[in-house]
Short mmCIF file of C-alpha atoms in Angstrom, two decimals:
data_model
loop_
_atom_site.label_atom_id
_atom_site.label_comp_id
_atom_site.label_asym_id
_atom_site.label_seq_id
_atom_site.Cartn_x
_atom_site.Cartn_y
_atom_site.Cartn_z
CA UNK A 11 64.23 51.52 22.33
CA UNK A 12 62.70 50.98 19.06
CA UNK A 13 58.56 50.61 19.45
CA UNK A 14 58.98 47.11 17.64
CA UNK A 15 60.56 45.97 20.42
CA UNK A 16 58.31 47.33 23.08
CA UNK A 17 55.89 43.99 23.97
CA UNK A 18 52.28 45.25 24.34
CA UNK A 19 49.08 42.89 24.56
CA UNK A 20 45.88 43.67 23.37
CA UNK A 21 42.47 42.72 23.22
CA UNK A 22 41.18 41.01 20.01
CA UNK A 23 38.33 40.85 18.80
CA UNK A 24 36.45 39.41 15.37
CA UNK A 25 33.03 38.98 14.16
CA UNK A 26 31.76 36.61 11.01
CA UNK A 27 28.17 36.77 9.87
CA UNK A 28 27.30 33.22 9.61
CA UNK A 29 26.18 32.21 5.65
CA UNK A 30 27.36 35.00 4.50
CA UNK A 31 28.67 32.81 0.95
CA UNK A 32 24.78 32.05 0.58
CA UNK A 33 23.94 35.83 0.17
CA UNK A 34 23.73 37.61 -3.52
CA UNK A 35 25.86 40.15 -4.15
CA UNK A 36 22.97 43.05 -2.78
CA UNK A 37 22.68 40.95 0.28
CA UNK A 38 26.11 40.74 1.28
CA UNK A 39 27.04 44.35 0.79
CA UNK A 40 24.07 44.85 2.99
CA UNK A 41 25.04 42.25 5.54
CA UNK A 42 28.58 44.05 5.34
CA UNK A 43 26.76 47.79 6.29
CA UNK A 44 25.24 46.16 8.85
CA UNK A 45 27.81 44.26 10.69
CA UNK A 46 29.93 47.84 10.68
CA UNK A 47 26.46 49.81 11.65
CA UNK A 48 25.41 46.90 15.02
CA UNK A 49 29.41 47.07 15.85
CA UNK A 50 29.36 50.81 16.05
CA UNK A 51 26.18 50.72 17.69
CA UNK A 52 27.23 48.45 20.70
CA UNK A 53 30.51 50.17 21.25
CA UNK A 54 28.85 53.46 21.11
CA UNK A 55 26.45 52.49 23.88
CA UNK A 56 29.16 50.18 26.21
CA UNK A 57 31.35 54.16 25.89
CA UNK A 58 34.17 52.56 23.53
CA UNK A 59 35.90 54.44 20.84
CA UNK A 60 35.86 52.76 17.63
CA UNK A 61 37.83 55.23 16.13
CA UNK A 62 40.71 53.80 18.17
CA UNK A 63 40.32 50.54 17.18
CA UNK A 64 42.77 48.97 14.35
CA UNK A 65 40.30 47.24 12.05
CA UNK A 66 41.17 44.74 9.58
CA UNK A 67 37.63 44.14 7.22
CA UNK A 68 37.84 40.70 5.76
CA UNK A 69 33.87 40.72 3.80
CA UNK A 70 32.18 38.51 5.87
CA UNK A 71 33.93 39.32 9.10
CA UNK A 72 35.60 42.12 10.88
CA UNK A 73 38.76 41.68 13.06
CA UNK A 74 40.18 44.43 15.60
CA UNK A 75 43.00 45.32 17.63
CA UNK A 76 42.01 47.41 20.61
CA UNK A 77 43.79 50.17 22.19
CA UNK A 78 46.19 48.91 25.23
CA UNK A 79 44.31 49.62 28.31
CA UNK A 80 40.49 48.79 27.04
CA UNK A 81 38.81 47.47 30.12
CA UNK A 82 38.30 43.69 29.17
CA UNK A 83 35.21 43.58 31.62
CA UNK A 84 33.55 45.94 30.02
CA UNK A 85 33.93 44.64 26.20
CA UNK A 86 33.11 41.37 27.71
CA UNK A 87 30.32 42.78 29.75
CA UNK A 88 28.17 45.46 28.21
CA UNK A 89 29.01 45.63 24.37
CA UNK A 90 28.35 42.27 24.66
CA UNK A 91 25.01 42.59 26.07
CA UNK A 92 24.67 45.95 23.85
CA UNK A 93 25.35 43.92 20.94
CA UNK A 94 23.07 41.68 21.17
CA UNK A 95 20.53 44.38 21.58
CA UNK A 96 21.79 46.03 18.70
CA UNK A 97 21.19 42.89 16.54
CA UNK A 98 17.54 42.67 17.93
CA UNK A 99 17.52 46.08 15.91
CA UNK A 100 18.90 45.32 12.91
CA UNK A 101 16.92 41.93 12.59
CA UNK A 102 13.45 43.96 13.35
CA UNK A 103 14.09 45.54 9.59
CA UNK A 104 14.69 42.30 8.28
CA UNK A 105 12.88 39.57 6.85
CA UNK A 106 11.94 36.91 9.61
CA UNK A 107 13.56 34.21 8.13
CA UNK A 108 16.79 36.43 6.87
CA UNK A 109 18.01 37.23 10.61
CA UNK A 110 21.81 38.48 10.91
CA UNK A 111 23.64 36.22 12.93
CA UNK A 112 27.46 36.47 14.36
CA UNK A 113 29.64 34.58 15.90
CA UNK A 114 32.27 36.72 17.81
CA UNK A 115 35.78 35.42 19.18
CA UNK A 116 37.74 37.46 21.48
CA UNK A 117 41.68 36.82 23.06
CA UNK A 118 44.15 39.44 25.31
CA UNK A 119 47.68 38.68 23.70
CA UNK A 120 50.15 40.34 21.90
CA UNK A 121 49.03 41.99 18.69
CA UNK A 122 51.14 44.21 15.95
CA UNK A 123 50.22 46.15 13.06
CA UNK A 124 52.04 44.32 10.01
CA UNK A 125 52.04 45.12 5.92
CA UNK A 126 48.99 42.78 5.35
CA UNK A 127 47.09 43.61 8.55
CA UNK A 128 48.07 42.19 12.05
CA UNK A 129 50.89 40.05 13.22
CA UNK A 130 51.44 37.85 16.48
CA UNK A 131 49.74 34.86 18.78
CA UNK A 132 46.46 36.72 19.16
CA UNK A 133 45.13 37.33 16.09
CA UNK A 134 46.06 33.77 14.91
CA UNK A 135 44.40 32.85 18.51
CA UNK A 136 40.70 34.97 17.46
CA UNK A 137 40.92 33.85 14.04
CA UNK A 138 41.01 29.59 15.56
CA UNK A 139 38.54 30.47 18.27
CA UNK A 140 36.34 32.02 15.62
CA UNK A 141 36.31 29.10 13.15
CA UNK A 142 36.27 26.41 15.97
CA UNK A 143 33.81 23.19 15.06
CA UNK A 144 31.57 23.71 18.90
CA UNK A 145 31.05 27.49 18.21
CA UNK A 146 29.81 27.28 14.41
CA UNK A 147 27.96 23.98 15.88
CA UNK A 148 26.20 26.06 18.73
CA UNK A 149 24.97 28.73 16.57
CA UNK A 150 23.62 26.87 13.35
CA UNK A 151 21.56 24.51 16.40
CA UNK A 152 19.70 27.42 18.34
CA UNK A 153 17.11 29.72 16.36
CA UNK A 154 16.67 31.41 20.14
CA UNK A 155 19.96 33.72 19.95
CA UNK A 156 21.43 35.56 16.91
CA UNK A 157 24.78 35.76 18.85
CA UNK A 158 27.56 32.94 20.19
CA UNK A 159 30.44 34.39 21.97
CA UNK A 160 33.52 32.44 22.53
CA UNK A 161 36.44 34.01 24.85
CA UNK A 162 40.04 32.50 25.38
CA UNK A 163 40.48 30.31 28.48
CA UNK A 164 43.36 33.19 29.32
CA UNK A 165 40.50 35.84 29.46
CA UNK A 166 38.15 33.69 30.80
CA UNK A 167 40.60 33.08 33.64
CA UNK A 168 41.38 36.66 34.20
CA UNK A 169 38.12 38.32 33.43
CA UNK A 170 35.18 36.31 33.87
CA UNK A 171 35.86 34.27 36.72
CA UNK A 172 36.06 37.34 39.29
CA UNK A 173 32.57 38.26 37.80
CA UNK A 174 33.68 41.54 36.95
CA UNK A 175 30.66 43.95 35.74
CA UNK A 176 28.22 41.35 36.63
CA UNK A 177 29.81 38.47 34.44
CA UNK A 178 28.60 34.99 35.33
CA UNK A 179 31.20 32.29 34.93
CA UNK A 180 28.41 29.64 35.34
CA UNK A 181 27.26 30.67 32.17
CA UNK A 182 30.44 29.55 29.97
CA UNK A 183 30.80 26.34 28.65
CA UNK A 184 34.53 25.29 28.21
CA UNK A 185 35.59 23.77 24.88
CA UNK A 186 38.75 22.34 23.19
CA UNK A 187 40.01 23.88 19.92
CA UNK A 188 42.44 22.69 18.00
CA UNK A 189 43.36 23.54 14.28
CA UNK A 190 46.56 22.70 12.67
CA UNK A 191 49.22 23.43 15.01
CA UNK A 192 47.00 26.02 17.54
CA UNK A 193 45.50 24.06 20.22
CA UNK A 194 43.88 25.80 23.39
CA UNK A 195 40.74 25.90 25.19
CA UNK A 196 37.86 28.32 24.92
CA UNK A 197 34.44 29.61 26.50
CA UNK A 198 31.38 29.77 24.82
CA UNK A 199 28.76 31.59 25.95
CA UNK A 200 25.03 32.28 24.54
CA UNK A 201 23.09 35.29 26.04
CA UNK A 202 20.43 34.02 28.16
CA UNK A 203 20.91 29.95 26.99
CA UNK A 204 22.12 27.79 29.93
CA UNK A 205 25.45 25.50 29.72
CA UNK A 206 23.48 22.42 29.27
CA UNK A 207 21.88 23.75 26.20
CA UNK A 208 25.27 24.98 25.14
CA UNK A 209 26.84 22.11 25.34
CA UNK A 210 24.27 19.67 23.81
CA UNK A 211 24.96 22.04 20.51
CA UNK A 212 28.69 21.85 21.02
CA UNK A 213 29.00 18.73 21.60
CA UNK A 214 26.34 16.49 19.51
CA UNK A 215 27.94 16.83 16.23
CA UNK A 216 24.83 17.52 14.41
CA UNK A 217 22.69 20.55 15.80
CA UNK A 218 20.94 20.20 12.41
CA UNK A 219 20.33 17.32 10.25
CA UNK A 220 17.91 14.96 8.28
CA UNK A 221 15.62 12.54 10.20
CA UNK A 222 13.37 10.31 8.06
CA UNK A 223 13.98 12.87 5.05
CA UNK A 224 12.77 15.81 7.25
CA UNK A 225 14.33 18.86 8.42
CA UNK A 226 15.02 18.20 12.16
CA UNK A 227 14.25 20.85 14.31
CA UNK A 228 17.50 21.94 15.61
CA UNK A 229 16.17 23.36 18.91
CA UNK A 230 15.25 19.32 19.59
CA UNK A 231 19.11 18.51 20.32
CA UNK A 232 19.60 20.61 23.45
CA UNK A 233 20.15 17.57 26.19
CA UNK A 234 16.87 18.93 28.22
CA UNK A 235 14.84 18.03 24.74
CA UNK A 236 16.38 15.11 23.94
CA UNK A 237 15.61 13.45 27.43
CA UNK A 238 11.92 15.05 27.20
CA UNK A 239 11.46 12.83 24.28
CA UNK A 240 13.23 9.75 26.15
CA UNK A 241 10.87 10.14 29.09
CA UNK A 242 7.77 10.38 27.62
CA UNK A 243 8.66 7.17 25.49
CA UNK A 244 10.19 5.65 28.15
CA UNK A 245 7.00 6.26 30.61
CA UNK A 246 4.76 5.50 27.34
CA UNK A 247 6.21 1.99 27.46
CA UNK A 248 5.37 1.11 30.47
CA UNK A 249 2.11 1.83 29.66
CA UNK A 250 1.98 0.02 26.96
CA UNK A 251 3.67 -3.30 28.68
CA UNK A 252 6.69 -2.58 26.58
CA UNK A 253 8.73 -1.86 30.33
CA UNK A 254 10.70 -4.80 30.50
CA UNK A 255 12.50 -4.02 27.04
CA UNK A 256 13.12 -0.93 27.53
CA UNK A 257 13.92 -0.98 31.50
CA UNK A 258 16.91 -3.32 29.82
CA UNK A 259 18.00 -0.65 27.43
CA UNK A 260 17.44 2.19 30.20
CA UNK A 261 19.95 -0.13 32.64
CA UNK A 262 22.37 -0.19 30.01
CA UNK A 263 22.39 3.50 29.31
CA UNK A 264 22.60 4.24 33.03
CA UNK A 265 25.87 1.65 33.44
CA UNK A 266 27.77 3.34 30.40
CA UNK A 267 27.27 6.91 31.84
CA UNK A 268 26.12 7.23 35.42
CA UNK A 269 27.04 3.78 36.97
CA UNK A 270 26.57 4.89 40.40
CA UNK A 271 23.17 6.36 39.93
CA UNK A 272 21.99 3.38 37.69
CA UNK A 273 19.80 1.28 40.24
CA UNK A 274 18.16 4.43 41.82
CA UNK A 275 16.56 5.59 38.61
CA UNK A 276 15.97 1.74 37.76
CA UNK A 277 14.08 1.65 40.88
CA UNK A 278 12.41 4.81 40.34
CA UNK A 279 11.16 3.71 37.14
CA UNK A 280 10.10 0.13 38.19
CA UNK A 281 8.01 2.47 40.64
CA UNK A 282 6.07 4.49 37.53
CA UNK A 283 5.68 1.23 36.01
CA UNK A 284 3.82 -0.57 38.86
CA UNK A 285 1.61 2.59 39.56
CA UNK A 286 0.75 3.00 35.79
CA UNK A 287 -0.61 -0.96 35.90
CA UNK A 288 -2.69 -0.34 38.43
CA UNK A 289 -5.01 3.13 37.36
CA UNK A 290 -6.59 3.37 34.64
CA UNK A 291 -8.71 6.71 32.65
CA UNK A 292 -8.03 9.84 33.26
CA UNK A 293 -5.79 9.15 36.48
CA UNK A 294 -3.53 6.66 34.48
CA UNK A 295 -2.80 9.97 31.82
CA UNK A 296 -2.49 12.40 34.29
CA UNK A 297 0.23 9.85 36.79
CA UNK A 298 1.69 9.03 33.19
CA UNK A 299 2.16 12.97 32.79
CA UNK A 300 3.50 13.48 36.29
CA UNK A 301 5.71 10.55 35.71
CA UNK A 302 7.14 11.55 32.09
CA UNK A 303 8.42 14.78 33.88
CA UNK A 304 10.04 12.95 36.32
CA UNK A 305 11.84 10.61 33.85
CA UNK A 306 13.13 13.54 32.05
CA UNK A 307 14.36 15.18 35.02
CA UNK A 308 16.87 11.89 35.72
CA UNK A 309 17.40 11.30 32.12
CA UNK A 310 18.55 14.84 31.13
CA UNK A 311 21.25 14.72 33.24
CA UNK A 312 22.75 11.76 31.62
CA UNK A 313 22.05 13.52 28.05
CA UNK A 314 24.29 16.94 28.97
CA UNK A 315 27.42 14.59 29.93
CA UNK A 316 28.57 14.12 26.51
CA UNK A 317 27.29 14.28 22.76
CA UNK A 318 27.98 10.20 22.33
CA UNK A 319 25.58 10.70 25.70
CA UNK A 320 22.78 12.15 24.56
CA UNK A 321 23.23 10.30 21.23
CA UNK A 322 22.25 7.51 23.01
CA UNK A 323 19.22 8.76 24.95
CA UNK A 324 18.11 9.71 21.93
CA UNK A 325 18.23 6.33 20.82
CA UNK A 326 16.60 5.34 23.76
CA UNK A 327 13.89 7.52 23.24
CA UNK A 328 12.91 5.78 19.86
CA UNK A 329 13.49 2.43 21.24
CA UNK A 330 10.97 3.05 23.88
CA UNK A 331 8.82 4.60 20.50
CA UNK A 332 9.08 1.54 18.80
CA UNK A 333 8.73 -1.02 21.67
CA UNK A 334 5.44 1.41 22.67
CA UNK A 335 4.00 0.82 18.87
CA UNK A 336 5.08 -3.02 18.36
CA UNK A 337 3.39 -3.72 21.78
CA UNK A 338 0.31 -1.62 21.20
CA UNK A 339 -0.09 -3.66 17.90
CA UNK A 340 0.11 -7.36 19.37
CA UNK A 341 -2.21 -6.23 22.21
CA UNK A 342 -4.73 -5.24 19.92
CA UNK A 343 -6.57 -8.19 18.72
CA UNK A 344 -9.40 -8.18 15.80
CA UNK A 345 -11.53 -11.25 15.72
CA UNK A 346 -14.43 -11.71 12.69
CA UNK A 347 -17.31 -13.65 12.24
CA UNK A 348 -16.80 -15.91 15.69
CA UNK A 349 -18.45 -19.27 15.61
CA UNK A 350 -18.23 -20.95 18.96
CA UNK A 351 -20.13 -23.55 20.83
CA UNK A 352 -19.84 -23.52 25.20
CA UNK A 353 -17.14 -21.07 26.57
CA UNK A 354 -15.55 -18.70 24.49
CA UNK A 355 -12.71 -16.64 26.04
CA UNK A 356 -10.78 -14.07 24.51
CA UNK A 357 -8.49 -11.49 26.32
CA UNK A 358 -5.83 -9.15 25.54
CA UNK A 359 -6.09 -5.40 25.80
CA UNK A 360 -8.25 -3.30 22.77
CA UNK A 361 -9.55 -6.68 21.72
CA UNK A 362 -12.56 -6.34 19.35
CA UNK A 363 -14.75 -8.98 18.02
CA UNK A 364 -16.86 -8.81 14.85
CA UNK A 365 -19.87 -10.61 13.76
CA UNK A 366 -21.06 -10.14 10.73
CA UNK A 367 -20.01 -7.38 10.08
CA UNK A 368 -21.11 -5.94 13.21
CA UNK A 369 -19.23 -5.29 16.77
#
């Protein structure tokens, strides 16, 4: 039988150093050395040969066949965690703000040596998974992880699910990717980041951006942040007798997304709200404290549901900002030069009264 016949699947693998087209010439003939050099270095500590691997350099990126037999668990185990340790080794020799960063794609199909590289469904399959929106998404969001690993739901299926060599299918978040005709679903996972963090950056659509003609701090859209911000607005509010505004904008976020848990948190919050009107001092910030936790806790779960979710506790968040600042300002009440006869009565919180100049 002639070999092109015989049907063999293999794993595939590639790796693109993120920016790369930003880089001088110098810098990306370094980043080039040093993709080949942290490569070598992970396989070399998981025990795989290199040598046998059919590599295809494309500048930026690297893309290999492997030999027909490579334990998948242990490429998806160890030289993962290796390579990650062997970027934490390059990076120490660079500049702090110059960091190499990869995005790897991986899929088990089959895979044949062709005039201008590689030929079949997998290596179309790692090329997709490697340009797919969520992974570049996740990656440019974090500053935490150099690394964002994506695997094909096929090896995801066979491989990580059985939590071979200590691999933890709770820590894969599954994505859609679809590009042209290739449509499939993939699992991305970032060392040591947890699936609500991954999928805030996967899903929001804008892990960086402009806010008020700043750079916003990308680490601020994970779904745990953005509901941190929404509950200490939201329990800043009440505070500030803002509640029944925003308790109307909270009960409409809560119907949209988690219907059935809308009028527990409602009457959670009502709670904070008539504790907070009651203390004042020290015990009023420390309660509003306790309570602000507690608001994120209820709100973060409606943040990691979606990215048009966590959009809008975001928005929620500077609702409750604004309300918190409007209120604050109506409350406060300046009064000069008072000339009364009998009973003079003047109330409202921060009021202030001047007399000449004087308090």
């Amino acid at each position: 039988m002639a070999s092109h016949n015989i049907i063999t699947r293999h794993l595939c693998i590639a790796a693109d150093v993120e920016r790369y087209s930003r880089l001088d010439i110098p810098q990306q003939e370094r980043a080039q050395a040093e993709l080949v050099e942290v490569l070598d270095r992970a396989a070399t500590l998981s025990s795989l040969d290199r040598l046998s691997w059919k590599r295809q350099p494309q500048g930026d990126q690297e893309f290999a066949v492997l030999p027909a037999g490579t334990p998948e668990q242990v490429v998806l185990g160890e030289f993962i965690r290796n390579l990650t340790v062997a970027l934490g080794e390059c990076n120490a020799h660079r500049p702090r703000k110059q960091p190499m960063r990869l995005r790897l794609a991986m899929d088990l199909g089959v895979a044949r040596t062709a005039a201008l590289g590689h030929s079949g469904p997998a290596p179309i399959a790692v090329a997709r998974y490697l340009n797919a929106p969520p992974l570049k998404s996740v990656l440019s969001g974090t500053r935490t992880t150099n690394l964002a690993v994506i695997v094909s739901d096929r090896l995801y299926q066979d491989v990580v699910q059985h939590h071979s060599h200590g691999l933890d299918p709770d820590q894969y978040l599954k994505v859609h990717v679809r590009h042209d005709e290739f449509a499939g679903y993939g699992w991305i996972q970032i060392p040591e980041h947890s699936t609500a963090e991954i999928r805030g950056l996967a899903l929001s659509g804008r892990p960086t951006g402009m806010a008020n003609g700043k750079q916003e701090d990308p680490i601020m859209n994970t779904p745990e942040a953005i509901a941190a911000l929404a509950g200490s607005a939201v329990v800043g509010a009440m505070a500030a007798d803002a509640w029944a505004f925003v308790r109307d904008r909270c009960a409409a976020l809560l119907t949209r997304h988690t219907p059935e848990e809308r009028q527990e948190v409602l009457d959670l919050f009502d709670g904070f709200d008539r504790c907070l009107s009651t203390v004042e001092g020290g015990h009023h910030d420390s309660l509003a404290a306790m309570f602000a936790g507690r608001a994120t806790t209820a709100l973060a779960g409606v943040a990691a549901l979606s990215g048009e979710a966590a959009d809008e506790v975001r928005a929620l968040a500077e609702a409750a900002d604004a309300a918190r600042t409007e209120s604050a300002a109506r409350s406060s009440i300046s009064v000069r030069d008072v000339r009364a006869k009998g009973d003079f009565i003047l109330g409202g919180r921060n009021t202030t009264v001047y007399k000449g100049g004087q308090r």
